[in-house]
mmCIF file of C-alpha atoms and ligand atoms in Angstrom:
data_model
loop_
_atom_site.group_PDB
_atom_site.id
_atom_site.type_symbol
_atom_site.label_atom_id
_atom_site.label_comp_id
_atom_site.label_asym_id
_atom_site.label_seq_id
_atom_site.Cartn_x
_atom_site.Cartn_y
_atom_site.Cartn_z
ATOM 1 C CA MET A 1 62.913 -42.296 28.469
ATOM 2 C CA THR A 2 60.223 -42.033 25.819
ATOM 3 C CA ILE A 3 58.038 -39.003 26.103
ATOM 4 C CA PRO A 4 54.511 -39.962 24.989
ATOM 5 C CA SER A 5 53.194 -37.831 22.163
ATOM 6 C CA PRO A 6 50.246 -35.592 23.033
ATOM 7 C CA ARG A 7 46.912 -37.303 22.549
ATOM 8 C CA THR A 8 44.043 -35.714 20.681
ATOM 9 C CA ALA A 9 40.315 -35.888 21.312
ATOM 10 C CA LEU A 10 37.513 -34.860 18.993
ATOM 11 C CA LEU A 11 34.322 -33.837 20.784
ATOM 12 C CA VAL A 12 31.318 -33.842 18.482
ATOM 13 C CA TYR A 13 28.675 -31.837 20.300
ATOM 14 C CA ALA A 14 25.088 -31.910 19.075
ATOM 15 C CA HIS A 15 22.727 -29.638 21.017
ATOM 16 C CA PRO A 16 21.052 -26.474 19.734
ATOM 17 C CA GLU A 17 21.160 -24.700 23.132
ATOM 18 C CA PRO A 18 24.509 -23.368 24.388
ATOM 19 C CA THR A 19 23.409 -23.541 28.054
ATOM 20 C CA SER A 20 22.185 -27.147 27.844
ATOM 21 C CA PHE A 21 23.340 -29.817 30.226
ATOM 22 C CA ALA A 22 24.987 -31.529 27.269
ATOM 23 C CA ALA A 23 27.025 -28.307 26.870
ATOM 24 C CA ALA A 24 28.072 -28.556 30.524
ATOM 25 C CA LEU A 25 29.301 -32.105 29.837
ATOM 26 C CA ARG A 26 31.223 -30.818 26.828
ATOM 27 C CA GLU A 27 32.879 -28.095 28.932
ATOM 28 C CA ARG A 28 33.834 -30.673 31.556
ATOM 29 C CA ALA A 29 35.312 -32.932 28.884
ATOM 30 C CA GLU A 30 37.357 -30.064 27.430
ATOM 31 C CA HIS A 31 38.571 -29.108 30.884
ATOM 32 C CA GLU A 32 39.599 -32.609 32.016
ATOM 33 C CA LEU A 33 41.275 -33.657 28.798
ATOM 34 C CA THR A 34 43.135 -30.361 28.403
ATOM 35 C CA ARG A 35 44.284 -30.612 32.016
ATOM 36 C CA ALA A 36 45.638 -34.084 31.243
ATOM 37 C CA GLY A 37 47.718 -32.612 28.426
ATOM 38 C CA TRP A 38 45.473 -33.639 25.543
ATOM 39 C CA THR A 39 44.736 -31.538 22.509
ATOM 40 C CA VAL A 40 40.983 -31.117 22.244
ATOM 41 C CA GLU A 41 39.102 -30.287 19.072
ATOM 42 C CA VAL A 42 35.371 -29.538 19.087
ATOM 43 C CA SER A 43 32.849 -29.876 16.299
ATOM 44 C CA ASP A 44 29.882 -27.849 17.587
ATOM 45 C CA LEU A 45 27.419 -28.978 14.947
ATOM 46 C CA TYR A 46 24.578 -26.476 15.493
ATOM 47 C CA ALA A 47 26.836 -23.483 16.180
ATOM 48 C CA ASP A 48 28.987 -24.346 13.161
ATOM 49 C CA GLY A 49 25.881 -24.661 10.967
ATOM 50 C CA PHE A 50 27.015 -28.139 9.953
ATOM 51 C CA ASN A 51 25.048 -29.452 6.981
ATOM 52 C CA PRO A 52 23.927 -32.990 7.881
ATOM 53 C CA VAL A 53 22.406 -33.818 4.503
ATOM 54 C CA ALA A 54 24.497 -35.982 2.206
ATOM 55 C CA GLY A 55 24.200 -34.903 -1.424
ATOM 56 C CA PRO A 56 25.957 -33.877 -4.607
ATOM 57 C CA GLY A 57 27.525 -30.877 -2.862
ATOM 58 C CA ASP A 58 29.786 -33.285 -0.937
ATOM 59 C CA PHE A 59 31.957 -33.712 -4.029
ATOM 60 C CA THR A 60 33.778 -30.993 -5.941
ATOM 61 C CA ALA A 61 34.486 -33.215 -8.990
ATOM 62 C CA PRO A 62 31.980 -36.096 -9.165
ATOM 63 C CA SER A 63 32.771 -39.094 -11.319
ATOM 64 C CA ASP A 64 29.183 -39.146 -12.637
ATOM 65 C CA PRO A 65 27.453 -35.751 -12.548
ATOM 66 C CA ARG A 66 24.252 -37.280 -14.054
ATOM 67 C CA ARG A 67 23.434 -39.678 -11.214
ATOM 68 C CA LEU A 68 24.453 -39.628 -7.543
ATOM 69 C CA HIS A 69 25.709 -42.871 -6.021
ATOM 70 C CA VAL A 70 26.863 -41.683 -2.604
ATOM 71 C CA GLN A 71 29.356 -44.442 -1.728
ATOM 72 C CA ARG A 72 30.857 -44.491 -5.223
ATOM 73 C CA GLU A 73 31.339 -40.723 -5.179
ATOM 74 C CA GLN A 74 32.753 -40.846 -1.646
ATOM 75 C CA SER A 75 35.315 -43.396 -2.787
ATOM 76 C CA HIS A 76 36.125 -41.383 -5.914
ATOM 77 C CA ALA A 77 36.506 -38.150 -3.931
ATOM 78 C CA ALA A 78 38.570 -39.866 -1.221
ATOM 79 C CA SER A 79 41.082 -41.158 -3.751
ATOM 80 C CA ARG A 80 41.314 -37.858 -5.653
ATOM 81 C CA GLY A 81 41.127 -35.367 -2.800
ATOM 82 C CA THR A 82 37.851 -33.858 -4.036
ATOM 83 C CA LEU A 83 35.721 -33.963 -0.898
ATOM 84 C CA ALA A 84 33.889 -30.684 -0.180
ATOM 85 C CA PRO A 85 35.917 -28.482 2.208
ATOM 86 C CA ASP A 86 33.479 -28.678 5.154
ATOM 87 C CA LEU A 87 33.457 -32.445 4.894
ATOM 88 C CA LEU A 88 37.208 -32.763 4.522
ATOM 89 C CA ARG A 89 37.709 -30.602 7.653
ATOM 90 C CA GLU A 90 35.623 -33.039 9.705
ATOM 91 C CA VAL A 91 37.273 -36.143 8.208
ATOM 92 C CA GLU A 92 40.706 -34.747 9.055
ATOM 93 C CA ARG A 93 39.604 -33.940 12.608
ATOM 94 C CA LEU A 94 38.355 -37.511 12.971
ATOM 95 C CA GLU A 95 41.590 -38.962 11.606
ATOM 96 C CA ARG A 96 43.709 -36.815 13.970
ATOM 97 C CA ALA A 97 41.759 -37.965 17.029
ATOM 98 C CA ASP A 98 42.789 -40.770 19.372
ATOM 99 C CA LEU A 99 39.457 -40.434 21.140
ATOM 100 C CA LEU A 100 36.078 -39.554 19.619
ATOM 101 C CA VAL A 101 33.293 -38.439 21.972
ATOM 102 C CA PHE A 102 29.711 -37.819 20.881
ATOM 103 C CA LEU A 103 28.085 -35.401 23.358
ATOM 104 C CA THR A 104 24.389 -35.532 22.683
ATOM 105 C CA PRO A 105 20.877 -35.899 24.036
ATOM 106 C CA LEU A 106 19.015 -39.099 23.199
ATOM 107 C CA TRP A 107 16.372 -38.122 20.660
ATOM 108 C CA TRP A 108 13.777 -40.635 19.547
ATOM 109 C CA PHE A 109 15.859 -43.480 20.944
ATOM 110 C CA GLY A 110 18.815 -42.490 18.809
ATOM 111 C CA LEU A 111 21.078 -39.666 17.656
ATOM 112 C CA PRO A 112 19.704 -36.232 16.741
ATOM 113 C CA ALA A 113 19.472 -35.890 12.947
ATOM 114 C CA ILE A 114 22.377 -33.436 12.802
ATOM 115 C CA LEU A 115 24.721 -35.959 14.436
ATOM 116 C CA LYS A 116 23.454 -38.909 12.398
ATOM 117 C CA GLY A 117 24.037 -36.718 9.341
ATOM 118 C CA TRP A 118 27.589 -35.977 10.511
ATOM 119 C CA VAL A 119 28.222 -39.724 10.440
ATOM 120 C CA ASP A 120 26.480 -40.131 7.059
ATOM 121 C CA ARG A 121 28.796 -37.551 5.492
ATOM 122 C CA VAL A 122 32.036 -37.851 7.464
ATOM 123 C CA PHE A 123 32.324 -41.637 7.573
ATOM 124 C CA VAL A 124 33.460 -41.618 3.966
ATOM 125 C CA PHE A 125 33.450 -44.865 2.003
ATOM 126 C CA GLY A 126 36.967 -45.603 0.798
ATOM 127 C CA ARG A 127 38.571 -43.558 3.570
ATOM 128 C CA VAL A 128 36.855 -44.268 6.903
ATOM 129 C CA TYR A 129 35.525 -47.725 5.939
ATOM 130 C CA GLY A 130 34.899 -49.899 2.905
ATOM 131 C CA ASN A 131 36.742 -51.800 0.203
ATOM 132 C CA GLY A 132 36.937 -54.722 2.632
ATOM 133 C CA LEU A 133 38.213 -52.555 5.483
ATOM 134 C CA THR A 134 35.808 -52.860 8.412
ATOM 135 C CA PHE A 135 35.920 -53.954 12.059
ATOM 136 C CA GLU A 136 39.455 -55.338 12.833
ATOM 137 C CA THR A 137 40.808 -53.938 9.575
ATOM 138 C CA GLY A 138 38.824 -50.694 9.738
ATOM 139 C CA PRO A 139 40.820 -47.537 8.994
ATOM 140 C CA LEU A 140 39.954 -46.068 12.427
ATOM 141 C CA ARG A 141 41.459 -48.976 14.393
ATOM 142 C CA GLY A 142 43.505 -47.879 17.377
ATOM 143 C CA LYS A 143 41.051 -45.103 18.197
ATOM 144 C CA GLN A 144 38.551 -45.123 21.031
ATOM 145 C CA ALA A 145 35.001 -43.830 20.787
ATOM 146 C CA MET A 146 32.439 -42.995 23.420
ATOM 147 C CA LEU A 147 28.903 -41.694 23.710
ATOM 148 C CA ALA A 148 28.216 -39.111 26.415
ATOM 149 C CA LEU A 149 24.471 -39.079 26.516
ATOM 150 C CA THR A 150 21.691 -37.223 28.292
ATOM 151 C CA THR A 151 18.215 -38.737 28.453
ATOM 152 C CA GLY A 152 14.743 -37.612 29.404
ATOM 153 C CA GLY A 153 13.762 -41.018 30.755
ATOM 154 C CA PRO A 154 15.059 -42.504 34.011
ATOM 155 C CA GLU A 155 17.533 -45.389 34.121
ATOM 156 C CA SER A 156 14.761 -47.800 35.187
ATOM 157 C CA SER A 157 12.902 -47.254 31.903
ATOM 158 C CA TYR A 158 16.019 -48.325 29.936
ATOM 159 C CA SER A 159 16.648 -51.487 31.933
ATOM 160 C CA GLU A 160 15.572 -55.039 31.204
ATOM 161 C CA GLY A 161 11.784 -55.062 31.531
ATOM 162 C CA GLY A 162 11.645 -51.236 31.497
ATOM 163 C CA ALA A 163 9.215 -49.367 29.245
ATOM 164 C CA HIS A 164 11.811 -48.456 26.606
ATOM 165 C CA GLY A 165 13.971 -51.586 26.571
ATOM 166 C CA GLU A 166 17.658 -51.866 27.317
ATOM 167 C CA LEU A 167 19.821 -48.894 26.367
ATOM 168 C CA ASP A 168 22.573 -51.171 25.038
ATOM 169 C CA VAL A 169 20.126 -52.526 22.491
ATOM 170 C CA LEU A 170 19.093 -49.019 21.379
ATOM 171 C CA LEU A 171 22.714 -47.959 21.061
ATOM 172 C CA HIS A 172 23.821 -50.993 19.046
ATOM 173 C CA SER A 173 23.620 -49.030 15.788
ATOM 174 C CA VAL A 174 26.122 -46.509 17.174
ATOM 175 C CA HIS A 175 28.474 -48.818 19.068
ATOM 176 C CA HIS A 176 28.556 -51.593 16.511
ATOM 177 C CA GLY A 177 27.340 -50.008 13.274
ATOM 178 C CA MET A 178 29.445 -46.834 13.531
ATOM 179 C CA PHE A 179 32.270 -47.172 16.073
ATOM 180 C CA ARG A 180 33.284 -50.838 15.753
ATOM 181 C CA PHE A 181 32.385 -51.075 12.076
ATOM 182 C CA THR A 182 35.050 -48.487 11.243
ATOM 183 C CA GLY A 183 37.606 -50.174 13.508
ATOM 184 C CA MET A 184 37.271 -48.118 16.691
ATOM 185 C CA ASP A 185 37.105 -49.500 20.195
ATOM 186 C CA ALA A 186 33.627 -48.678 21.586
ATOM 187 C CA LEU A 187 33.917 -47.587 25.216
ATOM 188 C CA ASP A 188 31.016 -47.885 27.645
ATOM 189 C CA PRO A 189 28.728 -44.882 27.298
ATOM 190 C CA PHE A 190 28.440 -42.202 29.956
ATOM 191 C CA VAL A 191 24.752 -41.533 30.632
ATOM 192 C CA ALA A 192 23.196 -38.635 32.543
ATOM 193 C CA TRP A 193 19.769 -40.131 33.127
ATOM 194 C CA GLY A 194 16.797 -37.774 33.224
ATOM 195 C CA ALA A 195 19.094 -34.762 32.870
ATOM 196 C CA GLY A 196 16.150 -32.454 32.130
ATOM 197 C CA TRP A 197 14.363 -33.046 35.414
ATOM 198 C CA ALA A 198 17.188 -34.114 37.756
ATOM 199 C CA ASP A 199 17.888 -31.834 40.726
ATOM 200 C CA ASP A 200 21.007 -29.660 40.940
ATOM 201 C CA ALA A 201 22.871 -32.096 43.203
ATOM 202 C CA THR A 202 22.287 -34.963 40.787
ATOM 203 C CA ARG A 203 23.444 -32.893 37.834
ATOM 204 C CA THR A 204 26.551 -31.813 39.718
ATOM 205 C CA ALA A 205 27.238 -35.469 40.541
ATOM 206 C CA TYR A 206 26.911 -36.374 36.862
ATOM 207 C CA LEU A 207 29.441 -33.704 35.885
ATOM 208 C CA ASP A 208 31.890 -34.862 38.548
ATOM 209 C CA ALA A 209 31.506 -38.526 37.554
ATOM 210 C CA PHE A 210 32.051 -37.662 33.896
ATOM 211 C CA GLY A 211 35.143 -35.617 34.743
ATOM 212 C CA LYS A 212 36.588 -38.489 36.780
ATOM 213 C CA ARG A 213 35.831 -40.975 34.004
ATOM 214 C CA LEU A 214 37.690 -38.854 31.450
ATOM 215 C CA ALA A 215 40.591 -38.113 33.779
ATOM 216 C CA ALA A 216 41.052 -41.850 34.367
ATOM 217 C CA LEU A 217 40.780 -42.569 30.665
ATOM 218 C CA ALA A 218 43.310 -39.872 29.821
ATOM 219 C CA SER A 219 45.844 -41.097 32.377
ATOM 220 C CA THR A 220 45.473 -44.778 31.389
ATOM 221 C CA ASP A 221 45.802 -43.864 27.746
ATOM 222 C CA SER A 222 48.900 -41.718 28.316
ATOM 223 C CA GLU A 223 50.595 -44.573 30.182
ATOM 224 C CA ALA A 224 49.802 -46.906 27.288
ATOM 225 C CA ALA A 225 51.121 -44.470 24.643
HETATM 226 P P1 LIG B 301 18.711 -29.326 29.348
HETATM 227 O O1 LIG B 301 17.232 -29.326 29.373
HETATM 228 O O2 LIG B 301 19.405 -28.417 28.404
HETATM 229 O O3 LIG B 301 19.314 -29.050 30.765
HETATM 230 C C1 LIG B 301 18.751 -29.616 31.931
HETATM 231 C C2 LIG B 301 19.016 -28.673 33.060
HETATM 232 O O4 LIG B 301 20.419 -28.657 33.351
HETATM 233 C C3 LIG B 301 18.621 -27.216 32.771
HETATM 234 O O5 LIG B 301 17.856 -26.742 33.853
HETATM 235 C C4 LIG B 301 19.958 -26.514 32.684
HETATM 236 O O6 LIG B 301 19.858 -25.163 33.069
HETATM 237 C C5 LIG B 301 20.800 -27.332 33.646
HETATM 238 N N1 LIG B 301 22.230 -27.119 33.519
HETATM 239 C C6 LIG B 301 22.939 -26.627 32.459
HETATM 240 N N2 LIG B 301 24.240 -26.535 32.774
HETATM 241 C C7 LIG B 301 24.375 -27.006 34.046
HETATM 242 C C8 LIG B 301 25.482 -27.171 34.916
HETATM 243 N N3 LIG B 301 26.733 -26.808 34.560
HETATM 244 N N4 LIG B 301 25.276 -27.686 36.133
HETATM 245 C C9 LIG B 301 24.020 -28.044 36.544
HETATM 246 N N5 LIG B 301 22.916 -27.890 35.743
HETATM 247 C C10 LIG B 301 23.093 -27.377 34.523
HETATM 248 N N6 LIG B 301 14.413 -38.616 26.032
HETATM 249 C C11 LIG B 301 14.514 -39.962 26.122
HETATM 250 O O7 LIG B 301 14.815 -40.489 27.197
HETATM 251 N N7 LIG B 301 14.339 -40.762 25.011
HETATM 252 C C12 LIG B 301 14.030 -40.246 23.798
HETATM 253 O O8 LIG B 301 13.882 -41.001 22.851
HETATM 254 C C13 LIG B 301 13.881 -38.840 23.684
HETATM 255 N N8 LIG B 301 13.595 -38.262 22.501
HETATM 256 C C14 LIG B 301 13.562 -36.914 22.392
HETATM 257 C C15 LIG B 301 13.337 -36.340 21.142
HETATM 258 C C16 LIG B 301 13.357 -34.970 21.003
HETATM 259 C C17 LIG B 301 13.170 -34.378 19.640
HETATM 260 C C18 LIG B 301 13.565 -34.146 22.133
HETATM 261 C C19 LIG B 301 13.578 -32.648 21.989
HETATM 262 C C20 LIG B 301 13.775 -34.696 23.376
HETATM 263 C C21 LIG B 301 13.794 -36.086 23.531
HETATM 264 N N9 LIG B 301 14.044 -36.685 24.757
HETATM 265 C C22 LIG B 301 14.114 -38.052 24.854
HETATM 266 C C23 LIG B 301 14.388 -35.869 25.940
HETATM 267 C C24 LIG B 301 15.859 -35.452 25.903
HETATM 268 O O9 LIG B 301 16.706 -36.578 25.747
HETATM 269 C C25 LIG B 301 16.255 -34.697 27.167
HETATM 270 O O10 LIG B 301 15.449 -33.563 27.273
HETATM 271 C C26 LIG B 301 17.702 -34.305 27.147
HETATM 272 O O11 LIG B 301 18.545 -35.417 27.072
HETATM 273 C C27 LIG B 301 18.084 -33.515 28.397
HETATM 274 O O12 LIG B 301 19.423 -33.058 28.254
HETATM 275 P P2 LIG B 301 19.721 -31.536 27.833
HETATM 276 O O13 LIG B 301 21.186 -31.341 27.683
HETATM 277 O O14 LIG B 301 18.858 -31.157 26.661
HETATM 278 O O15 LIG B 301 19.192 -30.846 29.132
#
């Protein structure tokens, strides 16, 4: 009998308030995945003081100290092991993970700046994508990725004909431009609609549904391993 190796999840949590509903989703994710035997790592971007701004400090030995070309320096640093330590820690967490989950509110129809900046810096050209390695040949192929999202607006406003347009369209840059582009399998998002104004029963139902979704994912994935 083959014993499946433990699976690892990376939860990237982007909310400045530790008692937020997004934090409750993160706790539920940690609980369910740990219970299923997974190793769970958490990047708590605000609490960790993660720097989301790409810049010369990302590289300890730049190839051209006179002029910054971000992708060229990412590639140079990836091949020589000269990524800044905070960046390398996140890249290694990402590479260890079988499942990546972004736990975040929807801000301005997209990701909060700190999480977008995590992608800008951690999706390193020459290591996470690039040099012809994207989509089916992307270095992150075999991994799954998922958005766990809270919104202010109700589901009806993100439906066809709704005031904000379809959520799938808004999330294309994440699902296609980040997850699939680097080779990952983009799972359907989990959305807690109107989390800020929902009543307690609705919020409890969201937490339970999210827990069940992750438990099912963890058991399916373990069987496949
Ligand atoms: P919170 O306000 O932190 O929490 C909601 C409630 O849940 C609180 O009462 C909290 O006490 C409670 N709670 C916490 N833990 C639990 C628990 N375990 N069980 C039950 N209840 C619990 N919305 C949009 O739809 N589209 C946008 O484009 C958009 N842009 C925004 C831009 C900015 C800059 C900001 C600040 C907000 C924006 N919003 C937008 C609104 C935002 O998406 C919502 O306010 C947010 O998603 C709500 O989730 P939260 O985690 O912040 O909720």
